[in-house]
PDB file of C-alpha atoms in Angstrom:
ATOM      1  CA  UNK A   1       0.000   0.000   0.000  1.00 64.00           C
ATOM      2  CA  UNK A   2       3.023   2.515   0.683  1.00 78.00           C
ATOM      3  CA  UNK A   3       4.410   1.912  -2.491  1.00 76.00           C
ATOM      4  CA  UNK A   4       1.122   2.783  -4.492  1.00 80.00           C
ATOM      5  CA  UNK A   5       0.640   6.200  -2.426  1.00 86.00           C
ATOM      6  CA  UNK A   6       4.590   6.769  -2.690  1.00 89.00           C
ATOM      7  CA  UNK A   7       3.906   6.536  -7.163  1.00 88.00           C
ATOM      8  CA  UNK A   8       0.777   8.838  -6.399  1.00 90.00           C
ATOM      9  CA  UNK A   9       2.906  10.812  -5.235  1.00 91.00           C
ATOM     10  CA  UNK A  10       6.000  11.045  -7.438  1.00 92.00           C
ATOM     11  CA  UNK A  11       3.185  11.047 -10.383  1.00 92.00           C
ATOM     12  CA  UNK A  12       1.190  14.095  -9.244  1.00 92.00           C
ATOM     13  CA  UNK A  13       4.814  16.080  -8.262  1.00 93.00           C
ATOM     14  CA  UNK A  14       6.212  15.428 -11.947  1.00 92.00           C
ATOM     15  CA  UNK A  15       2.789  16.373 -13.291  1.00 93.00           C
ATOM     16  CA  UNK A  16       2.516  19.896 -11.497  1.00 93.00           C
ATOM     17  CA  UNK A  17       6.190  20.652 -13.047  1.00 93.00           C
ATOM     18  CA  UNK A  18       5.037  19.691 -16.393  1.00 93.00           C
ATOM     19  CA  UNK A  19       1.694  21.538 -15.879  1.00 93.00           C
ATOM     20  CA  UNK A  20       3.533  24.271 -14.895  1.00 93.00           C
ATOM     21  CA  UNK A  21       6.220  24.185 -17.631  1.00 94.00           C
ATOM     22  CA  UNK A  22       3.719  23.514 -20.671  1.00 93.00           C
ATOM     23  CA  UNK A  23       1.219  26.071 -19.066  1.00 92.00           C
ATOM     24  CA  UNK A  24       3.642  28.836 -19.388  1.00 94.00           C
ATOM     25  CA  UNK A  25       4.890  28.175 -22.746  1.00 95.00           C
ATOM     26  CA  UNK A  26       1.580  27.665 -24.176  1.00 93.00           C
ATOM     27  CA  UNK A  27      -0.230  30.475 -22.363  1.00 92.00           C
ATOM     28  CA  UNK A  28       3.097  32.657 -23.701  1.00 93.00           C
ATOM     29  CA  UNK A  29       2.542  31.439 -27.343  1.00 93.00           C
ATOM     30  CA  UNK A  30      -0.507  31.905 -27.382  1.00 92.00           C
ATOM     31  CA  UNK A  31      -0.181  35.613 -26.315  1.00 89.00           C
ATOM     32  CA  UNK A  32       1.873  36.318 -28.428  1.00 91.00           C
ATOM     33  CA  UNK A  33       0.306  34.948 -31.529  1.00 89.00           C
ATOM     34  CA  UNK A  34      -2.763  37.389 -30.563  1.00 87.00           C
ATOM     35  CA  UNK A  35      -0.689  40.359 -30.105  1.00 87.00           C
ATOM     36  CA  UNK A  36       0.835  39.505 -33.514  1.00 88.00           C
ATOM     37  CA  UNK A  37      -2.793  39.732 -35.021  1.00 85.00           C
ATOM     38  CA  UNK A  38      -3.689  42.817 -32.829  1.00 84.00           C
ATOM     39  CA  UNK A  39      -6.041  41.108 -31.056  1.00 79.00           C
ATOM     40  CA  UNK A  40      -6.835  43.603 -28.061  1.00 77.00           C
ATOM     41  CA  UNK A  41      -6.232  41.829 -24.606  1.00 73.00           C
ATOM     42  CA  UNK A  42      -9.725  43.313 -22.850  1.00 76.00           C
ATOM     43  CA  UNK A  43     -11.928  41.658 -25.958  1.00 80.00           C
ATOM     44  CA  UNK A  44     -13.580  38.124 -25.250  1.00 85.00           C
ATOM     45  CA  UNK A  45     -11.779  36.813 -28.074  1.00 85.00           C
ATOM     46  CA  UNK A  46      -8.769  36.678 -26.302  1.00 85.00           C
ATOM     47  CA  UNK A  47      -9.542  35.517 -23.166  1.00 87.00           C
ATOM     48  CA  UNK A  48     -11.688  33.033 -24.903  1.00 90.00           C
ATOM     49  CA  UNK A  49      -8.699  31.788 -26.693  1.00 90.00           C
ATOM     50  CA  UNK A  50      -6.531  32.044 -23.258  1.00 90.00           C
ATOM     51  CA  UNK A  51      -9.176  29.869 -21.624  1.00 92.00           C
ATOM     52  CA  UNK A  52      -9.169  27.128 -24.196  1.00 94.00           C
ATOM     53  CA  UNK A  53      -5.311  26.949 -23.775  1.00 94.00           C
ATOM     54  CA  UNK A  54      -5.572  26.695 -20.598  1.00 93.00           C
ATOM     55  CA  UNK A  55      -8.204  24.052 -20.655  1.00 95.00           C
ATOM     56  CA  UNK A  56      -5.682  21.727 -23.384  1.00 95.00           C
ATOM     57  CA  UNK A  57      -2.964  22.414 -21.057  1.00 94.00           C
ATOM     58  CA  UNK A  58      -5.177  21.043 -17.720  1.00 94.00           C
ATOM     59  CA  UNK A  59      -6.584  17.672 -20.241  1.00 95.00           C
ATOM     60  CA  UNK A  60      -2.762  17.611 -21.787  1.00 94.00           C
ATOM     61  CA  UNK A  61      -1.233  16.951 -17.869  1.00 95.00           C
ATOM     62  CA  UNK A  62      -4.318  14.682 -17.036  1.00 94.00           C
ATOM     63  CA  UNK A  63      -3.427  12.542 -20.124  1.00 95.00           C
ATOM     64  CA  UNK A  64       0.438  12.824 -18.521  1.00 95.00           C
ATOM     65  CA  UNK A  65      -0.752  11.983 -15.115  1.00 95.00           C
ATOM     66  CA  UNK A  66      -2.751   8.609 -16.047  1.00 95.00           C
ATOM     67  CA  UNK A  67       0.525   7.428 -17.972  1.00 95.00           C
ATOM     68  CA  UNK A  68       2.873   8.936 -15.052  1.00 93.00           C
ATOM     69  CA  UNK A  69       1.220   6.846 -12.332  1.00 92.00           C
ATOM     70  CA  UNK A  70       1.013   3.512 -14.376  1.00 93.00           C
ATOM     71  CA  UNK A  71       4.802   3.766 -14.827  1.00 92.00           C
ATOM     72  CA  UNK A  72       5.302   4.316 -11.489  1.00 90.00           C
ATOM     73  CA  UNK A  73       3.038   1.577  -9.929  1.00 89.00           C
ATOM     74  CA  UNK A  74       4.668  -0.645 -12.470  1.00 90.00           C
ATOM     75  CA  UNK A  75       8.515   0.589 -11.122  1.00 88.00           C
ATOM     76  CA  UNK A  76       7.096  -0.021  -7.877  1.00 85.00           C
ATOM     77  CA  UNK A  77       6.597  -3.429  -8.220  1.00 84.00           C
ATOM     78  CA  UNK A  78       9.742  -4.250 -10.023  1.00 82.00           C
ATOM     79  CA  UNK A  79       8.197  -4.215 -13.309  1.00 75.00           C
ATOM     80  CA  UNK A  80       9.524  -1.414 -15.509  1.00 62.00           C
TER      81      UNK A  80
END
């Protein structure tokens, strides 16, 4: 049981640095391909568009979460 909370745990810590990581860059990119286009920052459109990155970037980390914690429940049992 201690080895399956110790993955949990090691999963969800490399997860928040990847959601942090890949939140940042994509939030940035995404900025700055609306400033390009001179899209003003207090219309909808762009917070609409910042909101959908955001919301890729939260199912993105999910996605890497699932996959992080089967690796490390496999590690865990001497299986990786």
């Amino acid at each position: 049981m201690s080895e399956t909370m110790f993955a949990f745990i090691k999963a969800l810590t490399a997860t928040i640095l990847i959601a942090e990581i890949s939140g940042a860059f994509a939030l940035g990119i995404s900025t700055l391909f609306l400033l390009a286009l001179h899209v003003s920052v207090e219309g909808v459109f762009f917070w609409s568009v910042e909101a959908l990155v955001s919301a890729a970037v939260v199912y993105i980390c999910s996605l890497f979460f699932i996959r992080a914690l089967t690796y490390e429940r496999a590690a865990a049992r001497g299986e990786a």
